[in-house]
mmCIF file of C-alpha atoms in Angstrom:
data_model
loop_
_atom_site.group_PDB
_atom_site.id
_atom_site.type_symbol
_atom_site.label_atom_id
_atom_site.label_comp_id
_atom_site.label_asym_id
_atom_site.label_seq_id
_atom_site.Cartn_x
_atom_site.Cartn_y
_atom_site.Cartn_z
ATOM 1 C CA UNK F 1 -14.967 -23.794 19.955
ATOM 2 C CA UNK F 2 -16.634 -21.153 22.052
ATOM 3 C CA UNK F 3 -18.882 -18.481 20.255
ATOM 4 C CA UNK F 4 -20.140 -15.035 21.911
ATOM 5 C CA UNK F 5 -23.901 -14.331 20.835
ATOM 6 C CA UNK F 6 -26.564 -12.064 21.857
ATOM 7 C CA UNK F 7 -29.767 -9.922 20.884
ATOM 8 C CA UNK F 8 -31.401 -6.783 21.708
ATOM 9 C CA UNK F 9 -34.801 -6.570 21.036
ATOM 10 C CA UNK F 10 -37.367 -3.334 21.793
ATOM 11 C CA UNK F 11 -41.231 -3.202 21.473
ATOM 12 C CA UNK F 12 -43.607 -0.888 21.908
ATOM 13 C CA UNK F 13 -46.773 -2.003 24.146
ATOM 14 C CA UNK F 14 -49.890 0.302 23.920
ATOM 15 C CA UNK F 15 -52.134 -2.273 24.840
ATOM 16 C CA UNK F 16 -52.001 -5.509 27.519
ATOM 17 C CA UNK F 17 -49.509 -7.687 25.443
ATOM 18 C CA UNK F 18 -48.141 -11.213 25.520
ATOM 19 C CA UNK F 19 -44.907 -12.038 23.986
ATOM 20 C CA UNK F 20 -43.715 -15.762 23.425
ATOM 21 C CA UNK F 21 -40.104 -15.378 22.202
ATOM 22 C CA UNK F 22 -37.710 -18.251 21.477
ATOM 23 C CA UNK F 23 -34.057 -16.407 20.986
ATOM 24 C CA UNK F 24 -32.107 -18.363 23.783
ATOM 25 C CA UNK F 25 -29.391 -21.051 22.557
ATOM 26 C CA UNK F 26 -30.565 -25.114 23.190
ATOM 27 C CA UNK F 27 -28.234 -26.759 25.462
ATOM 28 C CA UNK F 28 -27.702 -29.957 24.167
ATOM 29 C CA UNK F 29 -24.536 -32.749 24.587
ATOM 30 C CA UNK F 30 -22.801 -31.123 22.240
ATOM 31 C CA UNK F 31 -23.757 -26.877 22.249
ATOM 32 C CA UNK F 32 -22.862 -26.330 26.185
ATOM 33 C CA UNK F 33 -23.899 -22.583 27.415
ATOM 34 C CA UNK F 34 -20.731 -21.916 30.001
ATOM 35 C CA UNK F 35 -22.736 -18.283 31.166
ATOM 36 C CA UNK F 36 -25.789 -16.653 29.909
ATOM 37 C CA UNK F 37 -27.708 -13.399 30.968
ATOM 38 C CA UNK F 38 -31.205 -11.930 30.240
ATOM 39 C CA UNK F 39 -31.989 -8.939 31.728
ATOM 40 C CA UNK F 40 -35.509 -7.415 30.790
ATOM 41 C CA UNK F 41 -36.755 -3.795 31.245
ATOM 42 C CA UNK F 42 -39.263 -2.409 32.798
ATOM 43 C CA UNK F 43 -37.930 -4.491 36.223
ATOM 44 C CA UNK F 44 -40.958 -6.164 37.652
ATOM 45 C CA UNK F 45 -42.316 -7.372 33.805
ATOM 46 C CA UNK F 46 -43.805 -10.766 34.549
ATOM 47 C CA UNK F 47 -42.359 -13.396 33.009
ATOM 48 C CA UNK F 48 -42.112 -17.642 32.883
ATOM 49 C CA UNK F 49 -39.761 -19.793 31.072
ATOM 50 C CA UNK F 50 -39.870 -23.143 29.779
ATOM 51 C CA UNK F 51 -38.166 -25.853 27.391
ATOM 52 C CA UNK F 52 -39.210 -27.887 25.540
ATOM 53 C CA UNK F 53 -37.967 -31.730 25.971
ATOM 54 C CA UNK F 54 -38.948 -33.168 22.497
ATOM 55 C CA UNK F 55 -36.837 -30.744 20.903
ATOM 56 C CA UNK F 56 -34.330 -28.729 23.256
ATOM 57 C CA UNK F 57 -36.428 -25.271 22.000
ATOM 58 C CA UNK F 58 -36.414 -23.100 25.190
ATOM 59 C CA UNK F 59 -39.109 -20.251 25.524
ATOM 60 C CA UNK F 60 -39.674 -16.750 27.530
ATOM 61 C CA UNK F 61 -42.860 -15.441 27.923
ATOM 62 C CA UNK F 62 -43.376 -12.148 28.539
ATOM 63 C CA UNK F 63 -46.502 -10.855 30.338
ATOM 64 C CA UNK F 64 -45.956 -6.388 29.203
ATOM 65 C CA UNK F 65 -48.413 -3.896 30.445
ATOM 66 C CA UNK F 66 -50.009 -0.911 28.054
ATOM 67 C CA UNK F 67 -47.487 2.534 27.462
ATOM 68 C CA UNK F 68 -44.244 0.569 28.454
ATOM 69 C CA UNK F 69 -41.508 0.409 26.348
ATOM 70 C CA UNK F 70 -39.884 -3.209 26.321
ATOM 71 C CA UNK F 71 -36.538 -4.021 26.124
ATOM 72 C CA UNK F 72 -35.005 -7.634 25.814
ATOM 73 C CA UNK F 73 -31.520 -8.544 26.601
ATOM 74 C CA UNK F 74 -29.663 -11.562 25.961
ATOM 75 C CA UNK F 75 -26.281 -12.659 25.691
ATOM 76 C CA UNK F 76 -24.808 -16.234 26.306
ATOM 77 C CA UNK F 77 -21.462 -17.629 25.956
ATOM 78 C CA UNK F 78 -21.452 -21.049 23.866
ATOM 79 C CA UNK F 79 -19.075 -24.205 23.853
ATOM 80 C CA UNK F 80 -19.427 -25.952 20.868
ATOM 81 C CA UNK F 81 -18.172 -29.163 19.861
ATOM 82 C CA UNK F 82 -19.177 -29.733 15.890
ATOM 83 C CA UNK F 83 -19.266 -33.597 14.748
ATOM 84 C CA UNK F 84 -17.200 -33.361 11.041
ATOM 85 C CA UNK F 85 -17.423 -36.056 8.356
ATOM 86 C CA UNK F 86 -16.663 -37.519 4.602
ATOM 87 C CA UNK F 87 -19.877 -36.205 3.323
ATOM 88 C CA UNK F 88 -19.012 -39.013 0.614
ATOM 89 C CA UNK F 89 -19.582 -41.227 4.100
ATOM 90 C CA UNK F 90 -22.868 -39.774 4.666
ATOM 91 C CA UNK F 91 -25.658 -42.163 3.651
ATOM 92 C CA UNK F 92 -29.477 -41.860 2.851
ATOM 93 C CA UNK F 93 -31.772 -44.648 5.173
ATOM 94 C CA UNK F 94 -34.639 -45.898 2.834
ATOM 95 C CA UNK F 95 -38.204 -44.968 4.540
ATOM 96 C CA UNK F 96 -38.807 -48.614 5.993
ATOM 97 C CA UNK F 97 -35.167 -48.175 8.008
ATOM 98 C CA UNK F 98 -36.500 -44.822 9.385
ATOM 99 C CA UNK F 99 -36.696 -44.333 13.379
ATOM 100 C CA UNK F 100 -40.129 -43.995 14.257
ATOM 101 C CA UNK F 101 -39.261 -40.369 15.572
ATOM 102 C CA UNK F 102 -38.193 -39.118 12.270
ATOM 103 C CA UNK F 103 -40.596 -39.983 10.132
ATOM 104 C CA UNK F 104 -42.952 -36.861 10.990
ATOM 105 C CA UNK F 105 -40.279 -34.922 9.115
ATOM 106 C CA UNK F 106 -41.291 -36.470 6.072
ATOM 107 C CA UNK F 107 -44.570 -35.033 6.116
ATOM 108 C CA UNK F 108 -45.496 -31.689 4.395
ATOM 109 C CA UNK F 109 -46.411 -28.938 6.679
ATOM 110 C CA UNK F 110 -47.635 -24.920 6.810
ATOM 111 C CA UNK F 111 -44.394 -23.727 5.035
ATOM 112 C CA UNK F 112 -42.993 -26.573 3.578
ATOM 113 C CA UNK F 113 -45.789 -28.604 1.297
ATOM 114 C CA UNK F 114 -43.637 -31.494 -0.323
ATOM 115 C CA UNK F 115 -46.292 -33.197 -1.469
ATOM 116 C CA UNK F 116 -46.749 -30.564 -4.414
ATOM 117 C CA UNK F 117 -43.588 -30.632 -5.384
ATOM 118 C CA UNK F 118 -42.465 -35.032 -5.449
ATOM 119 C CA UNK F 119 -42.227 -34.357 -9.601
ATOM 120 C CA UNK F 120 -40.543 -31.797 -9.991
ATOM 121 C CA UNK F 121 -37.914 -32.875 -7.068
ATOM 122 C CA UNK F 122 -38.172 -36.397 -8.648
ATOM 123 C CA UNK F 123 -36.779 -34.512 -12.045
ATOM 124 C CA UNK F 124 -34.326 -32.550 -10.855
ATOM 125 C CA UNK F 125 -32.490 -34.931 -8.069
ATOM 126 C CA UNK F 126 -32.796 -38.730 -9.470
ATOM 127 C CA UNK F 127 -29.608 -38.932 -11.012
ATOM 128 C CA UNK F 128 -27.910 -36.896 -7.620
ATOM 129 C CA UNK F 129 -26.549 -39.981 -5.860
ATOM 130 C CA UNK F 130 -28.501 -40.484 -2.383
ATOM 131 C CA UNK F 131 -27.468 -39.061 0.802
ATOM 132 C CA UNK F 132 -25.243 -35.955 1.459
ATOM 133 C CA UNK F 133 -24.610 -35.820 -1.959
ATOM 134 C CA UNK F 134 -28.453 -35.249 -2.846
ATOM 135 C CA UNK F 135 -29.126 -32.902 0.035
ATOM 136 C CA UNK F 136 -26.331 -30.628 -1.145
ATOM 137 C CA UNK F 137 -27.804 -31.157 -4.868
ATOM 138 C CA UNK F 138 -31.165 -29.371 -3.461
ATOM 139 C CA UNK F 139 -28.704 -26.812 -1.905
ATOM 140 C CA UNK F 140 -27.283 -25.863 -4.886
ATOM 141 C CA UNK F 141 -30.545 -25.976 -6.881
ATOM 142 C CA UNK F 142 -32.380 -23.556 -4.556
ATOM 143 C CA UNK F 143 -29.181 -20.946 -4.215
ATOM 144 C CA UNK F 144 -28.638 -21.154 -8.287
ATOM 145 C CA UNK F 145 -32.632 -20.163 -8.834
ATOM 146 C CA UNK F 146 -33.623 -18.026 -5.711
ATOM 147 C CA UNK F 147 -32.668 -14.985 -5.340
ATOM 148 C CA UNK F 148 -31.945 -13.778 -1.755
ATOM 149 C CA UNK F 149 -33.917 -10.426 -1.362
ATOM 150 C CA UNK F 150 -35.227 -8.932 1.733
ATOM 151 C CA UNK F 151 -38.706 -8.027 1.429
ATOM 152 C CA UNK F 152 -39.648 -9.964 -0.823
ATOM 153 C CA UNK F 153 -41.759 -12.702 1.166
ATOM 154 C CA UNK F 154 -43.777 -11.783 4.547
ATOM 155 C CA UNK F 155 -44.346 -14.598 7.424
ATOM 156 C CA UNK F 156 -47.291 -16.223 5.638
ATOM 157 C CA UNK F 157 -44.690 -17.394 2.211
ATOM 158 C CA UNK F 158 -44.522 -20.784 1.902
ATOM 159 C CA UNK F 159 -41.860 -22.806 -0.091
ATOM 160 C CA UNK F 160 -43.977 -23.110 -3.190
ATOM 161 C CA UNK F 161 -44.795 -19.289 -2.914
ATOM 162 C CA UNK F 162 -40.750 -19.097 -2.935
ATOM 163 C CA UNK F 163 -40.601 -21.283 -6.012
ATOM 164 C CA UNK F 164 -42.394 -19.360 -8.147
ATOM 165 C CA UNK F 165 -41.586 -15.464 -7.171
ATOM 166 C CA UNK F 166 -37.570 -16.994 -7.267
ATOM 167 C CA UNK F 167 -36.795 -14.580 -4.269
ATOM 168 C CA UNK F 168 -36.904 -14.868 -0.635
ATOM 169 C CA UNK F 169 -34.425 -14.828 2.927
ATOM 170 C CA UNK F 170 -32.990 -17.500 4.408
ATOM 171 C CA UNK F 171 -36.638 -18.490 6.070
ATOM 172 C CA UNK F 172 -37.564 -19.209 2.020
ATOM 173 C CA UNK F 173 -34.110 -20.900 1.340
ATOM 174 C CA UNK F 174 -34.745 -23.379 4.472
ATOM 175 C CA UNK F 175 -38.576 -23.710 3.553
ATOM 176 C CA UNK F 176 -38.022 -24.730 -0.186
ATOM 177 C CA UNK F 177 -35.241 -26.969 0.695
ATOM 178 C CA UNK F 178 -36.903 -28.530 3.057
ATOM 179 C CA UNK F 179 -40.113 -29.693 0.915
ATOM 180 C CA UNK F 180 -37.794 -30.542 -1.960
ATOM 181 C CA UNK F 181 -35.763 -33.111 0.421
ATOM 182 C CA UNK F 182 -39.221 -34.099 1.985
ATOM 183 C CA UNK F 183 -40.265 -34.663 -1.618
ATOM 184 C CA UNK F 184 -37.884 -37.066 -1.856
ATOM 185 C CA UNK F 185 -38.094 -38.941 0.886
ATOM 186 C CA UNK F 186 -35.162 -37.893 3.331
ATOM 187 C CA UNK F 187 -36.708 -36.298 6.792
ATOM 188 C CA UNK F 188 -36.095 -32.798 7.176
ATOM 189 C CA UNK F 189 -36.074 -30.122 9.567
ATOM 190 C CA UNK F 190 -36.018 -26.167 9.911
ATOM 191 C CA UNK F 191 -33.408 -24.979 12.661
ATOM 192 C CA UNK F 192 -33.090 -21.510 13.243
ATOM 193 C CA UNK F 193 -29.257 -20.236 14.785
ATOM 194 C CA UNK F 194 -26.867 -17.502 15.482
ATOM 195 C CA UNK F 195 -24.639 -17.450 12.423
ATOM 196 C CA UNK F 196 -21.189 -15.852 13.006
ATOM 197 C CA UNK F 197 -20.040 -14.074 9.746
ATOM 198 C CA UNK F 198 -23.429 -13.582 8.736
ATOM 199 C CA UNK F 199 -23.739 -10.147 7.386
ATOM 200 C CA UNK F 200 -25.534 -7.987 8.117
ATOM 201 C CA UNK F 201 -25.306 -9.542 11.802
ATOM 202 C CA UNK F 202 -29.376 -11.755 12.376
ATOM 203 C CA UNK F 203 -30.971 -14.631 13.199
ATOM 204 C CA UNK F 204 -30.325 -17.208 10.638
ATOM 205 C CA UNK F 205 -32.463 -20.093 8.972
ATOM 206 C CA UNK F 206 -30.461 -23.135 7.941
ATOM 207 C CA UNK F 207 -32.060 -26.887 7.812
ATOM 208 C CA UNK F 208 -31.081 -30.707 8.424
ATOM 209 C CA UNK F 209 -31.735 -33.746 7.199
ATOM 210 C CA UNK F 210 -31.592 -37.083 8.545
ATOM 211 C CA UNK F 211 -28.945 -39.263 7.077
ATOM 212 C CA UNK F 212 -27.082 -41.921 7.887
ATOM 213 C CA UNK F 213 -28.878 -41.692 11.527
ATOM 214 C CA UNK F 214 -28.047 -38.185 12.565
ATOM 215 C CA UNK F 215 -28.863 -34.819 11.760
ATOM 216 C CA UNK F 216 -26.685 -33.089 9.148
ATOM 217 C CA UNK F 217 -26.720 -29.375 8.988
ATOM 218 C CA UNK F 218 -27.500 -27.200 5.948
ATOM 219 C CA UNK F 219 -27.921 -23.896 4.447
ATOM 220 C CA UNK F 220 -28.874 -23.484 1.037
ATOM 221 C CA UNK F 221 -28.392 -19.692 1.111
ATOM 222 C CA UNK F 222 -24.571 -20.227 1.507
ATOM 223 C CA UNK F 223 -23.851 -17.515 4.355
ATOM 224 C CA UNK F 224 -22.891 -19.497 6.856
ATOM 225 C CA UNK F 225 -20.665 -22.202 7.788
ATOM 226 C CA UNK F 226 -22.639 -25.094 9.778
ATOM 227 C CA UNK F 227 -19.654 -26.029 11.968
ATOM 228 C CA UNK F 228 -20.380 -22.568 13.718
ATOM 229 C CA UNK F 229 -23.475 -22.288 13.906
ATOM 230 C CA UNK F 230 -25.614 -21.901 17.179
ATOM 231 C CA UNK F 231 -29.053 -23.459 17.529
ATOM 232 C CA UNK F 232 -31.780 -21.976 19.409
ATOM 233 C CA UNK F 233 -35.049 -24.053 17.724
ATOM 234 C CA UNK F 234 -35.888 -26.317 15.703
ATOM 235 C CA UNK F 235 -39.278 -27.888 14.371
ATOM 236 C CA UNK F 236 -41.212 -29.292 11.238
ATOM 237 C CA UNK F 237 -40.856 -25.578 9.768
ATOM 238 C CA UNK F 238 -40.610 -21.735 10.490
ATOM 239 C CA UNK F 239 -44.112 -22.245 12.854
ATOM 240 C CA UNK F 240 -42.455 -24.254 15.243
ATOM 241 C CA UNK F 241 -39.559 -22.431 15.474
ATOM 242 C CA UNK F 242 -40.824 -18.415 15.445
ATOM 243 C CA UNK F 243 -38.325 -16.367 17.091
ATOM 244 C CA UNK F 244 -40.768 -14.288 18.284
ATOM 245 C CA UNK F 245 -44.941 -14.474 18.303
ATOM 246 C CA UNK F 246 -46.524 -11.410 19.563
ATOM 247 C CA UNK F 247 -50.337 -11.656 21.011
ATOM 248 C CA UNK F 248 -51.466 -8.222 21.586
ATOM 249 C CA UNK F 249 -50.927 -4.440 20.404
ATOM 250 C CA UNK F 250 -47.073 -4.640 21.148
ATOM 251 C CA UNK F 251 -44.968 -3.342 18.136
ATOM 252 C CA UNK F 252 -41.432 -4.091 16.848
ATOM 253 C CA UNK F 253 -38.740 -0.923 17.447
ATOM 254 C CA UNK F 254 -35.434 -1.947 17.303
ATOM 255 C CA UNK F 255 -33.544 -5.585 17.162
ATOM 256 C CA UNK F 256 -29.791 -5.703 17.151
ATOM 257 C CA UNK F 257 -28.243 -9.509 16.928
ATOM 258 C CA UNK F 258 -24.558 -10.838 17.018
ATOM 259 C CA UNK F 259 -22.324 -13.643 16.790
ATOM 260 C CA UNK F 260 -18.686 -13.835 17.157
ATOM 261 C CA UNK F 261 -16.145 -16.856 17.846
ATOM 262 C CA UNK F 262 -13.773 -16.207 20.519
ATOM 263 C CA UNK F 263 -11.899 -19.396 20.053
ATOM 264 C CA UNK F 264 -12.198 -21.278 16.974
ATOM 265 C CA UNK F 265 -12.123 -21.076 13.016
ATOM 266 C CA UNK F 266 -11.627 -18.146 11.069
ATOM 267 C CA UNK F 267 -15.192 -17.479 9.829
ATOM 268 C CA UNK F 268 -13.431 -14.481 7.719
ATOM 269 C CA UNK F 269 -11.546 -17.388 5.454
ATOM 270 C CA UNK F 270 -15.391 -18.372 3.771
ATOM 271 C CA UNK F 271 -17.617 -20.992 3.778
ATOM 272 C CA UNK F 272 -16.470 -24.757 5.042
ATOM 273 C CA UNK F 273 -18.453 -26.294 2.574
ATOM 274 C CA UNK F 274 -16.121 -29.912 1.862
ATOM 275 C CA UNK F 275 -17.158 -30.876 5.055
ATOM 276 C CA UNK F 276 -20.557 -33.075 6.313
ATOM 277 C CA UNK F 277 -21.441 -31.281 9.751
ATOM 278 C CA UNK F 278 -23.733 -33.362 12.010
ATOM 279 C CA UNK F 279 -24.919 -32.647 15.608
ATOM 280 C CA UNK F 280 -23.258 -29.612 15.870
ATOM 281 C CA UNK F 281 -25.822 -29.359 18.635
ATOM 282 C CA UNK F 282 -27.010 -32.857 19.051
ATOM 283 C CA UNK F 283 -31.041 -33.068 19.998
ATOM 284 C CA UNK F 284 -33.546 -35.871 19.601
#
């Protein structure tokens, strides 16, 4: 499968500015880049670039000078080579079988606090049976009670902040999911991706969980099918895995995103939600 994604993005620097941005796909054994460009404006802006081992996350910063205008241009070509499955096949490891590894996705963190929310995920998911099954029992909880609604968190929400408003984006879908699956005891991780289909066209927030010993992708919000999907970062939540983290007086203008398969499924035909995706880009 080979998928077509890029972004624009445009600031505006009136003061000395450092951006740290994270919008470039992983390249992993199973998400191969086959070309990629980045072309940034003003020429001459200093830059560096580096990636992360533990997790495949690769990062540009960008050094931008006072009264420029920044521009950001990115566009890859990605191979993709999604690992399907029974999700009935799909198991749940009990905490003692863990890989040492994992087990720091169990623990709550900035966005995702699972440990106030073990009774009421208790409640709601004992009877779900364990593995796949379960994790798509949180999916459905979270889309049935949230509603999606832009504006209606900011970058500080956190999953119980989500909870209890019952509105967010797909940052809020991944965050609650995450803590509920936390809460009961299966690791899990935010990813954030290029979503063909998604509409309108922007980054995406999706999540896995560690079953069975690999990485099954999710999204509670129900826009996007995971076999497609393009990773660029991953990490304990939404803090790890910023698209973007500005450190001066630099200000958003514009940001224009897209995703398309060029050879591949029909994203137009809807969701492939029968289906237990793992490793669609296979990291650590």
């Amino acid at each position: 499968m080979k998928i077509l994604v890029g972004s624009d993005l445009g600031y505006q620097v009136n003061g000395p500015a450092t951006l740290i941005l994270n919008v470039q796909p992983a390249e992993t054994p199973r998400q191969r880049i086959l070309r990629e460009t980045l072309t940034i404006t003003p020429e001459g802006t200093r830059t560096e670039h580096w990636t992360v081992p533990a997790t495949g996350n690769r990062y540009l910063r960008v050094h931008a000078q006072a009264g420029t205008s920044l521009h950001i241009h990115h566009e890859a070509e990605v191979e993709l080579d999604a690992h399907v499955a029974d999700p009935g096949e799909v198991t749940q490891l009990a905490p003692a079988e863990l890989p040492p590894e994992v087990l720091p996705h169990l623990w709550p963190s900035r966005f995702c606090e699972s440990d106030r929310l073990e009774r009421l995920a208790l409640r709601e998911f004992c009877d779900a049976p364990p593995g796949h099954a379960r994790v798509t029992a949180v999916c459905n909880w979270v889309h049935d009670r949230i509603t999606y609604l832009r504006g209606a968190s900011s970058p500080t929400t956190t999953a119980t902040d989500t909870l209890l408003s019952g509105a967010g984006v797909c940052r809020d879908f991944a965050h609650l999911s995450v803590a509920l699956c936390r809460a009961l005891g299966i690791p899990t991780r935010f990813v954030s991706a290029h979503a063909p289909g998604l509409v309108p066209p922007d980054f995406h927030a999706v999540f896995e969980a560690f079953l069975g010993g690999k990485w099954w992708l999710f999204d509670a919000t129900r826009q996007a099918s995971p076999d497609v999907l393009v990773r660029i970062g991953q990490g304990r939540d939404a803090a790890e895995a910023a698209f973007a983290e500005i450190h001066g007086a630099a200000t958003p203008t514009t940001m224009s995103i897209r995703a398309e398969v060029l050879e591949g499924p029909d994203v137009g035909r809807g969701l492939r939600t029968t289906q237990a995706v793992a490793d669609v880009a296979e990291a650590p």
